[in-house]
Short mmCIF file of C-alpha atoms in Angstrom, two decimals:
data_model
loop_
_atom_site.label_atom_id
_atom_site.label_comp_id
_atom_site.label_asym_id
_atom_site.label_seq_id
_atom_site.Cartn_x
_atom_site.Cartn_y
_atom_site.Cartn_z
CA GLY A 1 -0.15 0.21 0.21
CA ALA A 2 2.70 2.37 0.35
CA MET A 3 3.24 4.87 -2.84
CA MET A 4 6.59 4.29 -4.27
CA SER A 5 8.13 6.65 -6.63
CA LEU A 6 10.59 5.92 -9.28
CA ALA A 7 12.49 8.01 -12.16
CA SER A 8 12.71 6.79 -15.88
CA PRO A 9 15.94 7.52 -18.12
CA ALA A 10 14.28 10.28 -18.99
CA GLY A 11 13.32 12.11 -15.50
CA SER A 12 9.57 11.26 -15.74
CA PRO A 13 8.82 10.21 -12.23
CA ILE A 14 5.79 7.48 -12.16
CA GLY A 15 3.73 6.49 -9.01
CA SER A 16 2.57 3.06 -8.47
CA SER A 17 -0.20 1.78 -5.53
CA CYS A 18 1.05 -1.62 -6.12
CA GLY A 19 3.90 -1.87 -3.57
CA ARG A 20 7.05 -3.41 -4.74
CA GLY A 21 7.71 -4.26 -8.46
CA ARG A 22 10.00 -3.80 -11.20
CA SER A 23 9.60 -0.78 -13.82
CA ARG A 24 9.14 -1.46 -17.28
CA ARG A 25 9.20 1.00 -20.41
CA ALA A 26 5.96 0.98 -22.48
CA ALA A 27 5.98 -0.17 -26.20
CA SER A 28 5.50 3.69 -27.10
CA GLY A 29 5.54 7.15 -26.24
CA GLY A 30 8.51 6.79 -24.06
CA ARG A 31 6.36 6.18 -20.84
CA VAL A 32 7.26 3.66 -18.06
CA ILE A 33 4.71 1.74 -15.95
CA THR A 34 5.87 0.00 -12.67
CA PRO A 35 3.43 -3.20 -12.12
CA ALA A 36 2.52 -4.45 -8.93
CA MET A 37 4.43 -7.72 -9.17
CA THR A 38 6.02 -9.30 -11.80
CA PRO A 39 4.38 -12.53 -12.30
CA ARG A 40 6.52 -15.90 -13.05
CA ARG A 41 6.09 -15.23 -17.06
CA TRP A 42 5.21 -11.69 -17.83
CA GLY A 43 1.74 -12.02 -18.96
CA GLN A 44 -1.24 -9.52 -18.00
CA SER A 45 -1.83 -7.83 -14.93
CA ALA A 46 -4.43 -5.48 -13.54
CA CYS A 47 -2.46 -3.34 -10.96
CA ARG A 48 -3.50 0.24 -10.79
CA VAL A 49 -0.55 2.68 -12.28
CA ARG A 50 0.03 6.49 -12.09
CA ILE A 51 1.39 7.91 -15.41
CA ALA A 52 3.21 11.12 -15.57
CA PRO A 53 3.62 11.08 -19.00
CA ILE A 54 6.14 13.24 -20.73
CA VAL A 55 4.72 16.44 -22.31
CA ARG A 56 5.22 17.11 -26.24
CA THR A 57 5.80 20.77 -26.68
CA ARG A 58 5.25 22.87 -30.05
CA ALA A 59 9.07 23.79 -30.18
CA ASP A 60 10.11 20.15 -30.01
CA ASN A 61 8.43 19.29 -32.86
CA VAL A 62 10.69 17.86 -35.73
CA PRO A 63 9.91 19.96 -38.93
CA GLY A 64 8.58 18.13 -41.92
CA THR A 65 8.32 14.56 -39.96
CA GLY A 66 4.92 14.82 -38.11
CA GLN A 67 6.58 13.43 -34.84
CA ASP A 68 8.01 15.07 -31.38
CA THR A 69 11.45 14.67 -29.19
CA PHE A 70 11.05 14.39 -25.65
CA SER A 71 11.00 17.41 -23.63
CA SER A 72 11.99 17.94 -20.23
CA SER A 73 8.90 19.16 -18.84
CA ILE A 74 6.56 16.92 -16.53
CA GLY A 75 2.90 16.89 -17.20
CA ALA A 76 0.19 15.75 -14.39
CA PRO A 77 -0.27 12.23 -13.71
CA ASN A 78 -3.15 10.69 -14.75
CA GLU A 79 -4.66 7.39 -13.33
CA PHE A 80 -5.98 4.48 -15.27
CA SER A 81 -6.71 0.57 -14.97
CA ALA A 82 -5.45 -1.53 -18.12
CA PRO A 83 -3.91 -5.11 -18.26
CA LEU A 84 -0.40 -4.78 -19.35
CA ASP A 85 0.59 -6.74 -22.05
CA ALA A 86 4.19 -8.71 -22.74
CA SER A 87 5.94 -5.57 -23.39
CA GLY A 88 4.51 -4.19 -20.37
CA GLY A 89 2.37 -1.66 -22.57
CA SER A 90 -1.17 -0.90 -22.23
CA ALA A 91 -3.17 -2.83 -24.58
CA ALA A 92 -5.89 -0.12 -24.71
CA GLY A 93 -3.74 3.15 -24.09
CA ARG A 94 -1.18 2.33 -26.51
CA SER A 95 0.23 4.55 -28.95
CA LYS A 96 1.50 4.29 -32.62
CA PRO A 97 4.97 4.57 -33.11
CA GLY A 98 5.94 6.66 -35.48
CA ASP A 99 2.94 9.11 -35.57
CA ARG A 100 2.14 11.97 -33.25
CA LEU A 101 1.34 11.03 -30.15
CA SER A 102 0.14 14.45 -28.53
CA GLY A 103 -2.43 17.50 -29.69
CA ASP A 104 -0.07 19.88 -30.49
CA GLY A 105 0.49 19.58 -34.17
CA GLU A 106 0.92 23.17 -36.26
CA ASN A 107 -1.88 21.86 -38.52
CA ASP A 108 -5.58 21.42 -37.58
CA TRP A 109 -7.91 18.66 -39.63
CA LEU A 110 -8.74 21.22 -42.60
CA THR A 111 -5.33 21.66 -43.67
CA LEU A 112 -5.42 17.20 -43.41
CA THR A 113 -8.19 17.05 -45.44
CA LEU A 114 -6.97 19.42 -47.80
CA LEU A 115 -3.78 17.88 -48.91
CA ALA A 116 -5.23 14.61 -48.53
CA ALA A 117 -7.78 15.38 -51.15
CA VAL A 118 -5.10 16.92 -53.37
CA ALA A 119 -2.73 13.84 -53.18
CA ILE A 120 -6.34 11.42 -53.65
CA PHE A 121 -6.90 13.88 -56.61
CA VAL A 122 -3.23 12.94 -58.54
CA CYS A 123 -4.04 9.44 -57.48
CA TYR A 124 -6.95 9.09 -59.45
CA ALA A 125 -6.00 11.34 -62.22
CA ASP A 126 -2.76 9.34 -62.66
CA ARG A 127 -4.96 6.08 -62.84
CA SER A 128 -7.57 7.28 -64.90
CA ASN A 129 -5.74 9.04 -67.80
CA ILE A 130 -5.09 5.47 -69.28
CA SER A 131 -8.94 5.45 -69.91
CA THR A 132 -8.73 7.65 -72.66
CA ALA A 133 -5.03 6.87 -73.66
CA ILE A 134 -5.90 3.12 -74.25
CA ILE A 135 -8.16 4.35 -77.37
CA PRO A 136 -4.87 5.41 -79.14
CA MET A 137 -2.66 2.89 -77.54
CA ALA A 138 -5.08 0.13 -78.58
CA LYS A 139 -4.88 1.22 -81.97
CA ASP A 140 -1.30 1.21 -82.16
CA PHE A 141 -0.47 -2.06 -80.80
CA GLY A 142 -3.27 -3.77 -82.54
CA TRP A 143 -4.85 -4.86 -79.04
CA ASP A 144 -8.64 -6.36 -79.26
CA LYS A 145 -11.02 -5.80 -76.10
CA ILE A 146 -9.73 -8.82 -74.20
CA GLN A 147 -6.19 -7.52 -74.57
CA THR A 148 -7.40 -3.87 -74.06
CA GLY A 149 -9.31 -5.30 -70.68
CA GLY A 150 -6.25 -7.09 -69.81
CA VAL A 151 -3.98 -3.65 -69.89
CA LEU A 152 -6.38 -1.99 -67.93
CA SER A 153 -6.89 -4.67 -64.89
CA ALA A 154 -3.00 -5.11 -64.44
CA PHE A 155 -3.59 -1.80 -62.16
CA PHE A 156 -5.97 -4.05 -59.53
CA TYR A 157 -3.34 -6.68 -59.26
CA GLY A 158 -0.59 -4.25 -57.95
CA TYR A 159 -3.79 -2.45 -56.13
CA ALA A 160 -4.64 -5.34 -53.96
CA LEU A 161 -1.28 -6.68 -52.83
CA THR A 162 -0.62 -3.43 -50.67
CA GLN A 163 -4.36 -2.61 -49.31
CA LEU A 164 -3.92 -4.37 -45.90
CA VAL A 165 0.22 -3.81 -45.89
CA GLY A 166 -0.60 -0.07 -46.28
CA GLY A 167 -3.44 -0.07 -43.90
CA ARG A 168 -1.41 -1.86 -41.30
CA LEU A 169 1.73 0.27 -41.87
CA ALA A 170 -0.49 3.47 -41.17
CA ASP A 171 -2.48 2.03 -38.13
CA SER A 172 0.98 1.23 -36.04
CA PHE A 173 3.59 4.06 -37.36
CA GLY A 174 1.29 6.63 -38.88
CA GLY A 175 -0.46 7.49 -42.30
CA LYS A 176 2.02 10.34 -43.36
CA ARG A 177 4.94 8.41 -44.31
CA VAL A 178 2.88 5.74 -45.80
CA LEU A 179 1.25 7.89 -48.09
CA ALA A 180 4.03 9.88 -49.26
CA LEU A 181 5.78 6.64 -50.34
CA GLY A 182 3.07 5.79 -51.84
CA VAL A 183 2.39 9.15 -53.86
CA LEU A 184 6.28 8.67 -55.12
CA GLY A 185 5.99 4.89 -55.81
CA TRP A 186 2.53 5.72 -58.39
CA SER A 187 4.25 8.73 -59.68
CA LEU A 188 7.54 7.21 -60.88
CA ALA A 189 5.12 4.22 -62.71
CA THR A 190 2.96 6.86 -64.37
CA PHE A 191 5.93 8.28 -65.76
CA VAL A 192 7.61 5.82 -67.05
CA THR A 193 4.84 3.89 -68.65
CA PRO A 194 5.15 5.12 -72.02
CA LEU A 195 8.88 3.48 -72.35
CA ALA A 196 7.65 0.77 -70.44
CA ALA A 197 4.91 -0.11 -73.52
CA ALA A 198 7.54 0.39 -75.86
CA ALA A 199 9.68 -2.31 -74.26
CA GLY A 200 6.89 -4.86 -74.58
CA ALA A 201 3.52 -6.27 -72.90
CA ILE A 202 5.22 -7.79 -69.57
CA PRO A 203 7.08 -4.48 -68.78
CA LEU A 204 3.86 -2.61 -69.63
CA VAL A 205 1.74 -4.63 -66.95
CA ALA A 206 4.70 -4.69 -64.40
CA ALA A 207 4.53 -0.67 -64.74
CA ARG A 208 0.72 -0.92 -63.79
CA VAL A 209 0.94 -3.08 -61.14
CA THR A 210 3.35 -0.83 -59.78
CA LEU A 211 1.19 1.66 -60.32
CA GLY A 212 -1.77 0.32 -58.55
CA ALA A 213 0.69 -0.85 -55.43
CA GLY A 214 1.80 2.66 -54.89
CA GLU A 215 -2.03 3.79 -55.16
CA GLY A 216 -3.18 0.74 -52.78
CA VAL A 217 -1.71 2.38 -49.46
CA ALA A 218 -3.34 5.72 -50.42
CA PHE A 219 -6.78 5.58 -49.04
CA PRO A 220 -5.91 3.25 -45.91
CA ALA A 221 -3.16 5.64 -45.09
CA VAL A 222 -5.53 8.60 -45.29
CA HIS A 223 -9.08 7.07 -43.28
CA SER A 224 -6.17 5.72 -40.64
CA LEU A 225 -5.05 9.45 -40.39
CA ILE A 226 -8.44 10.87 -40.25
CA SER A 227 -9.40 8.37 -37.57
CA ARG A 228 -6.67 10.48 -35.70
CA HIS A 229 -6.66 13.65 -36.47
CA VAL A 230 -10.18 14.46 -37.37
CA PRO A 231 -13.12 15.06 -34.64
CA LYS A 232 -15.78 12.41 -34.60
CA ASP A 233 -18.63 14.83 -35.82
CA ARG A 234 -16.52 16.06 -38.94
CA GLN A 235 -15.40 12.71 -40.08
CA SER A 236 -18.06 12.13 -42.46
CA THR A 237 -17.37 15.64 -44.06
CA ALA A 238 -13.41 14.76 -44.47
CA VAL A 239 -14.05 11.17 -45.94
CA ALA A 240 -16.69 12.82 -48.29
CA ALA A 241 -14.15 15.79 -49.45
CA VAL A 242 -11.03 13.25 -49.53
CA THR A 243 -13.19 10.64 -51.79
CA ALA A 244 -15.18 13.73 -53.75
CA ALA A 245 -11.32 14.49 -54.70
CA SER A 246 -10.96 10.96 -56.55
CA TYR A 247 -14.02 11.79 -58.37
CA GLY A 248 -12.53 15.58 -59.11
CA GLY A 249 -9.14 13.43 -60.57
CA ALA A 250 -10.70 11.15 -62.87
CA ALA A 251 -12.45 13.91 -63.79
CA PHE A 252 -9.62 16.25 -64.68
CA ALA A 253 -8.44 12.91 -66.37
CA PHE A 254 -11.09 12.87 -68.43
CA GLY A 255 -11.28 16.38 -69.62
CA VAL A 256 -7.62 17.05 -69.78
CA THR A 257 -5.86 13.90 -71.25
CA PRO A 258 -7.93 14.05 -75.06
CA ALA A 259 -6.62 17.51 -75.57
CA VAL A 260 -3.19 16.23 -74.48
CA VAL A 261 -3.06 13.27 -76.27
CA LEU A 262 -4.05 15.09 -79.61
CA ALA A 263 -1.73 17.57 -78.79
CA GLY A 264 1.08 15.44 -78.17
CA GLY A 265 0.78 11.65 -78.31
CA TRP A 266 -0.91 9.38 -75.69
CA GLU A 267 2.62 9.23 -74.49
CA ALA A 268 2.61 12.61 -73.17
CA ALA A 269 -0.26 12.11 -71.01
CA PHE A 270 1.61 10.04 -68.94
CA TYR A 271 4.66 12.30 -68.57
CA THR A 272 2.51 15.07 -67.49
CA PHE A 273 0.29 13.37 -65.15
CA GLY A 274 3.29 11.54 -63.61
CA SER A 275 4.82 14.93 -62.74
CA ALA A 276 1.74 16.34 -60.98
CA ALA A 277 3.03 15.00 -57.16
CA ILE A 278 6.31 17.42 -57.55
CA PHE A 279 4.08 19.98 -56.10
CA TRP A 280 2.36 18.28 -53.27
CA PHE A 281 5.48 17.06 -51.53
CA PRO A 282 7.05 20.01 -50.05
CA PHE A 283 3.33 20.83 -48.51
CA TRP A 284 3.02 17.59 -46.97
CA ALA A 285 6.45 17.24 -45.77
CA ALA A 286 6.44 20.23 -43.76
CA SER A 287 2.47 19.59 -42.24
CA SER A 288 2.54 18.15 -38.72
CA PHE A 289 -1.43 17.37 -37.15
CA LYS A 290 -3.12 17.79 -34.08
CA VAL A 291 -4.30 14.48 -32.40
CA VAL A 292 -8.26 15.00 -31.45
CA ASN A 293 -9.31 11.48 -31.05
CA ASP A 294 -7.20 8.23 -28.99
CA ALA A 295 -7.55 5.75 -31.85
CA GLY A 296 -5.35 3.79 -29.66
CA GLY A 297 -2.46 1.52 -30.79
CA GLY A 298 -4.30 -0.39 -33.74
CA GLY A 299 -3.82 -3.59 -31.40
CA ARG A 300 -0.03 -5.18 -30.96
CA TYR A 301 2.83 -4.50 -33.39
CA GLY A 302 5.97 -4.65 -33.92
CA ALA A 303 8.01 -8.10 -32.44
CA GLU A 304 4.30 -9.00 -30.79
CA SER A 305 2.50 -9.19 -34.26
CA ALA A 306 4.09 -12.97 -34.44
CA GLY A 307 2.58 -14.22 -31.21
CA LYS A 308 -1.26 -15.27 -30.91
CA THR A 309 -2.30 -11.95 -30.80
CA GLY A 310 -0.62 -10.99 -33.54
CA VAL A 311 -1.69 -9.08 -36.71
CA ILE A 312 -3.43 -12.08 -38.65
CA ASP A 313 -5.39 -13.11 -35.64
CA GLU A 314 -6.89 -9.29 -35.31
CA TRP A 315 -7.36 -9.35 -38.83
CA LEU A 316 -9.36 -12.45 -38.42
CA ALA A 317 -11.44 -11.80 -35.80
CA LEU A 318 -12.60 -8.46 -37.51
CA VAL A 319 -13.61 -10.03 -41.00
CA LYS A 320 -15.87 -12.47 -38.95
CA THR A 321 -18.25 -9.83 -37.59
CA LYS A 322 -21.22 -8.43 -40.06
CA GLU A 323 -20.48 -5.19 -39.59
CA VAL A 324 -17.12 -5.52 -41.43
CA ARG A 325 -18.74 -7.99 -43.71
CA ALA A 326 -20.90 -5.28 -44.74
CA ILE A 327 -18.33 -3.44 -45.54
CA CYS A 328 -16.94 -5.72 -47.83
CA VAL A 329 -19.83 -6.75 -49.50
CA ALA A 330 -20.59 -3.31 -50.05
CA GLN A 331 -17.44 -2.19 -51.50
CA PHE A 332 -17.38 -5.42 -53.63
CA ALA A 333 -20.70 -4.88 -55.15
CA GLN A 334 -20.46 -0.92 -55.97
CA SER A 335 -16.98 -1.20 -57.20
CA TRP A 336 -17.72 -4.04 -59.82
CA GLY A 337 -19.67 -0.74 -61.04
CA GLY A 338 -17.70 1.98 -60.16
CA TYR A 339 -14.45 0.59 -61.82
CA GLY A 340 -16.15 -1.57 -64.37
CA LEU A 341 -17.61 2.18 -65.73
CA LEU A 342 -14.38 4.34 -65.08
CA SER A 343 -12.32 1.81 -67.27
CA TRP A 344 -14.94 1.21 -69.60
CA LEU A 345 -16.71 4.94 -70.21
CA PRO A 346 -14.75 6.38 -72.63
CA THR A 347 -14.94 3.54 -74.70
CA TYR A 348 -18.77 3.15 -74.20
CA PHE A 349 -19.48 6.72 -75.08
CA GLU A 350 -17.44 6.29 -78.35
CA GLU A 351 -18.22 3.42 -79.67
CA ALA A 352 -21.82 2.47 -78.34
CA LEU A 353 -22.89 6.07 -78.71
CA GLY A 354 -20.49 7.38 -81.81
CA ILE A 355 -19.06 10.37 -79.77
CA PRO A 356 -15.74 11.55 -81.17
CA LEU A 357 -12.65 11.26 -78.81
CA GLY A 358 -12.27 15.29 -78.89
CA ASP A 359 -16.07 15.73 -77.88
CA LEU A 360 -15.39 12.81 -75.08
CA PRO A 361 -15.09 15.54 -72.11
CA ALA A 362 -18.63 17.06 -72.55
CA PHE A 363 -19.90 13.41 -71.58
CA THR A 364 -17.16 11.92 -68.90
CA VAL A 365 -16.30 15.16 -67.12
CA LEU A 366 -19.91 16.06 -66.21
CA PRO A 367 -20.58 12.95 -63.96
CA TYR A 368 -17.58 13.14 -61.70
CA PHE A 369 -17.99 16.79 -60.93
CA ILE A 370 -21.58 15.96 -60.01
CA GLN A 371 -20.20 13.18 -58.04
CA GLY A 372 -17.88 15.51 -56.19
CA ILE A 373 -20.51 17.76 -55.08
CA VAL A 374 -23.22 15.07 -54.24
CA GLY A 375 -20.35 12.95 -52.54
CA VAL A 376 -19.43 16.66 -50.37
CA GLY A 377 -22.84 17.52 -49.47
CA SER A 378 -23.53 13.88 -48.52
CA GLY A 379 -20.79 13.84 -45.53
CA VAL A 380 -21.63 17.47 -44.70
CA VAL A 381 -25.36 16.40 -44.30
CA ALA A 382 -24.82 13.24 -42.65
CA ASP A 383 -22.65 14.85 -39.86
CA GLN A 384 -25.10 17.70 -39.44
CA TRP A 385 -28.00 15.19 -39.17
CA LEU A 386 -25.57 13.20 -36.58
CA ARG A 387 -24.67 16.47 -34.66
CA GLU A 388 -28.22 17.71 -34.12
CA GLY A 389 -29.64 13.75 -33.43
CA LYS A 390 -32.32 13.66 -36.16
CA PHE A 391 -31.12 10.04 -37.41
CA SER A 392 -29.66 7.44 -35.91
CA THR A 393 -26.29 6.59 -37.21
CA LYS A 394 -27.44 3.25 -38.35
CA PHE A 395 -30.31 5.11 -40.32
CA ILE A 396 -27.95 7.61 -41.81
CA ARG A 397 -25.70 4.70 -42.97
CA ARG A 398 -28.23 2.47 -44.41
CA ALA A 399 -30.30 5.15 -46.17
CA PHE A 400 -26.94 7.08 -48.30
CA GLN A 401 -25.66 3.79 -48.80
CA THR A 402 -29.00 2.14 -50.20
CA VAL A 403 -29.94 4.84 -52.44
CA GLY A 404 -26.17 5.61 -53.47
CA MET A 405 -26.47 1.51 -55.08
CA VAL A 406 -30.30 1.15 -55.94
CA GLY A 407 -30.54 4.47 -57.43
CA PRO A 408 -27.39 4.08 -59.95
CA ALA A 409 -28.78 0.39 -60.85
CA VAL A 410 -31.89 1.74 -62.10
CA CYS A 411 -30.00 4.14 -63.73
CA LEU A 412 -28.17 1.70 -65.50
CA ALA A 413 -31.21 -0.53 -66.51
CA GLY A 414 -32.94 2.17 -68.09
CA ALA A 415 -29.30 3.40 -70.04
CA ALA A 416 -29.46 -0.44 -71.20
CA PHE A 417 -32.64 -0.24 -72.63
CA LEU A 418 -33.04 2.91 -74.16
CA GLY A 419 -29.11 3.06 -75.84
CA GLY A 420 -29.40 -0.70 -77.28
CA ALA A 421 -28.64 -1.68 -81.02
CA GLY A 422 -30.98 1.06 -83.43
CA ALA A 423 -31.68 3.26 -80.52
CA THR A 424 -32.50 7.03 -81.64
CA ASP A 425 -30.74 10.08 -81.33
CA ALA A 426 -32.73 10.89 -78.07
CA ASN A 427 -32.91 7.70 -76.85
CA VAL A 428 -28.69 7.54 -77.35
CA PHE A 429 -28.83 11.21 -75.24
CA ALA A 430 -31.00 9.78 -72.24
CA ALA A 431 -29.24 6.78 -72.10
CA ALA A 432 -26.20 9.02 -71.59
CA VAL A 433 -27.79 11.01 -69.12
CA LEU A 434 -28.92 8.35 -67.30
CA VAL A 435 -25.11 6.72 -67.08
CA ASP A 436 -24.17 10.15 -65.81
CA VAL A 437 -26.73 10.50 -63.14
CA GLY A 438 -26.52 6.52 -61.95
CA LEU A 439 -22.42 7.81 -60.99
CA ALA A 440 -23.68 11.03 -59.45
CA LEU A 441 -26.23 9.03 -57.59
CA SER A 442 -22.90 6.35 -56.16
CA ALA A 443 -21.55 9.31 -54.83
CA LEU A 444 -24.30 9.12 -51.56
CA THR A 445 -21.93 5.93 -50.47
CA LEU A 446 -19.37 8.45 -49.11
CA ALA A 447 -21.71 8.95 -46.04
CA GLY A 448 -22.41 5.42 -46.03
CA VAL A 449 -19.63 2.75 -46.77
CA SER A 450 -17.00 4.94 -47.03
CA VAL A 451 -17.52 5.92 -43.40
CA SER A 452 -18.62 2.75 -41.73
CA HIS A 453 -15.17 1.73 -40.73
CA LEU A 454 -14.74 4.28 -38.51
CA ASP A 455 -17.81 3.70 -36.93
CA VAL A 456 -17.24 0.05 -36.19
CA ALA A 457 -13.28 -0.19 -35.68
CA PRO A 458 -11.88 3.39 -35.01
CA ARG A 459 -8.62 1.67 -33.78
CA HIS A 460 -8.12 -0.34 -36.83
CA ALA A 461 -9.34 1.68 -39.59
CA GLY A 462 -6.90 1.59 -41.73
CA LEU A 463 -6.66 -1.86 -41.78
CA VAL A 464 -10.62 -2.53 -42.02
CA PHE A 465 -10.47 0.13 -44.78
CA ALA A 466 -8.20 -1.60 -46.60
CA THR A 467 -10.06 -4.83 -46.24
CA GLY A 468 -12.97 -3.60 -47.72
CA ASN A 469 -10.94 -1.80 -50.40
CA THR A 470 -9.23 -5.07 -50.89
CA CYS A 471 -12.50 -6.18 -52.31
CA ALA A 472 -13.42 -3.28 -54.31
CA THR A 473 -9.95 -4.47 -55.90
CA ILE A 474 -10.98 -7.89 -56.44
CA ALA A 475 -14.35 -6.49 -58.13
CA GLY A 476 -11.88 -4.35 -60.42
CA ILE A 477 -9.49 -7.28 -61.24
CA ILE A 478 -12.83 -9.27 -62.29
CA ALA A 479 -15.36 -6.72 -63.60
CA VAL A 480 -13.07 -5.02 -66.05
CA PRO A 481 -11.58 -8.06 -67.95
CA LEU A 482 -15.11 -9.84 -67.57
CA SER A 483 -17.00 -6.52 -69.28
CA GLY A 484 -14.31 -6.91 -72.45
CA TRP A 485 -15.15 -10.52 -72.86
CA VAL A 486 -18.90 -9.77 -72.30
CA LEU A 487 -18.48 -7.19 -75.54
CA GLU A 488 -16.83 -9.60 -77.34
CA ALA A 489 -19.04 -12.58 -76.77
CA THR A 490 -22.06 -10.60 -77.30
CA GLY A 491 -21.29 -8.69 -80.34
CA GLN A 492 -20.10 -5.44 -78.13
CA SER A 493 -23.64 -5.57 -75.78
CA TRP A 494 -23.43 -3.12 -73.39
CA SER A 495 -26.45 -4.00 -72.03
CA ALA A 496 -25.40 -6.69 -70.82
CA VAL A 497 -22.54 -5.39 -69.03
CA PHE A 498 -24.73 -2.69 -67.58
CA GLY A 499 -27.41 -5.79 -66.43
CA VAL A 500 -24.62 -7.53 -64.41
CA ILE A 501 -23.74 -4.38 -62.70
CA ALA A 502 -27.27 -3.47 -61.78
CA VAL A 503 -27.96 -6.99 -60.61
CA LEU A 504 -24.62 -6.63 -58.20
CA TYR A 505 -25.63 -3.04 -56.91
CA VAL A 506 -29.02 -4.55 -55.70
CA VAL A 507 -27.74 -7.49 -54.01
CA GLY A 508 -25.35 -5.65 -52.30
CA ALA A 509 -27.62 -2.58 -51.01
CA ALA A 510 -29.76 -5.62 -49.20
CA LEU A 511 -26.93 -7.05 -47.81
CA TRP A 512 -25.59 -3.72 -46.17
CA TRP A 513 -28.85 -2.90 -45.11
CA VAL A 514 -29.10 -6.08 -42.72
CA TRP A 515 -25.38 -6.21 -41.46
CA VAL A 516 -24.17 -2.64 -41.21
CA GLY A 517 -23.21 -1.43 -37.89
CA ASP A 518 -22.97 1.43 -36.19
CA GLU A 519 -20.50 1.11 -32.92
CA PRO A 520 -17.26 -0.16 -32.51
CA VAL A 521 -17.27 -3.62 -32.59
CA PRO A 522 -15.26 -5.78 -29.65
CA GLU A 523 -13.13 -7.22 -31.99
CA ASP A 524 -11.65 -3.57 -32.32
CA SER A 525 -10.31 -3.81 -28.46
CA LEU A 526 -8.19 -6.50 -29.66
#
């Protein structure tokens, strides 16, 4: 019962009401915890400890790293009761290494959202320019639809490979550096694409896979950052703004690429877009963000991940929950249509509707700008409703996601009916409008599945988002080449392609309605 005081190597005093014991440094944050007594096998102890955390000040920030160095001042001690894990750290309250641990960053959530949105804008511009450039590329290299679909889908193989890795690294070591590495990787891959294409099919596919691998870490890193640095009642807005930037990037690529291709050849599109990130890096490197949410440690990491409660076990426990399954199913279903339309939309407008390459921006750009407006609006409205208590979180997630999937399904079914063989000019125009409206409505899901992982797994936000996005990527891997095969097998029937997308939208919406959650699942505390 006697209170004893020790000093850490940094001079930070610690108090323990557990009597005798020995000091162990926690896994992160420079904290030292004194247990009541050390069991024969260092496992779990529920003693109460008093921790005097080392205070970080803004002056101690290392510019451009988003990290702090330790100052010599001591903050007021706080008490908590939590089990100690094998490293002596609290599994519940441990901080993530390599990321900001205290709330004294120089930039707020708005700055984070803006810089992340610019990165995602570049991300989607770099991946989308090939959707237009592929038209002259296919003519130059003599590709049919199946070969064209293979080139377009190569991106998704790399994209799938780094989703979970990127999410885990972002949750454990901070999303700032993970995103920076991703931007560097995909920008280089974009820039060398013409050289790779000239060297042959294998180098071209390798470049596209590398592009996908670099972009695969982007969204998991951003969502991990949002879980920590954005207030809870602003997270739907932040997610919507960042995701809307993806629509803006796609719209920019669809709007600018035709002119670039006509002026300098399809190669110029890749050189131009691959250089864009140069203007983003200095701002990102100089930023540091305030921590407003204790997202926890994202589970055990480092040397402990090899144990029974490592990353694989955490991930398996999460994916077995119906709430995470809802995310996976919804992402797969909506991305079958999203990726399929993103990759084939210029080809559809040119071949099925007879629109020349130079006129494509008038039809391919508008839906993505509308998506951006609808997406941001949906996030703002959802957050406003949550703050005012008008509707429950679950109802909001259900409503936005369902309308955002069933609405596009109806629109695509109508486009398939109106834009068939022998359609009149009026019907062709109506089909184009319906496709655009369907794409716009899909942006409502930014207040649904796009933010659900922050509701059900805030401590594993990057990992859970990456899991859902991996399912979305698998949909892209299948949908893009399969759509090319369907077109070849049916004599260029876009109605068949749209019909498959519509069915998946409806099935995904139904399962989402049943399984969606609105509170952190118990497995998130592992």
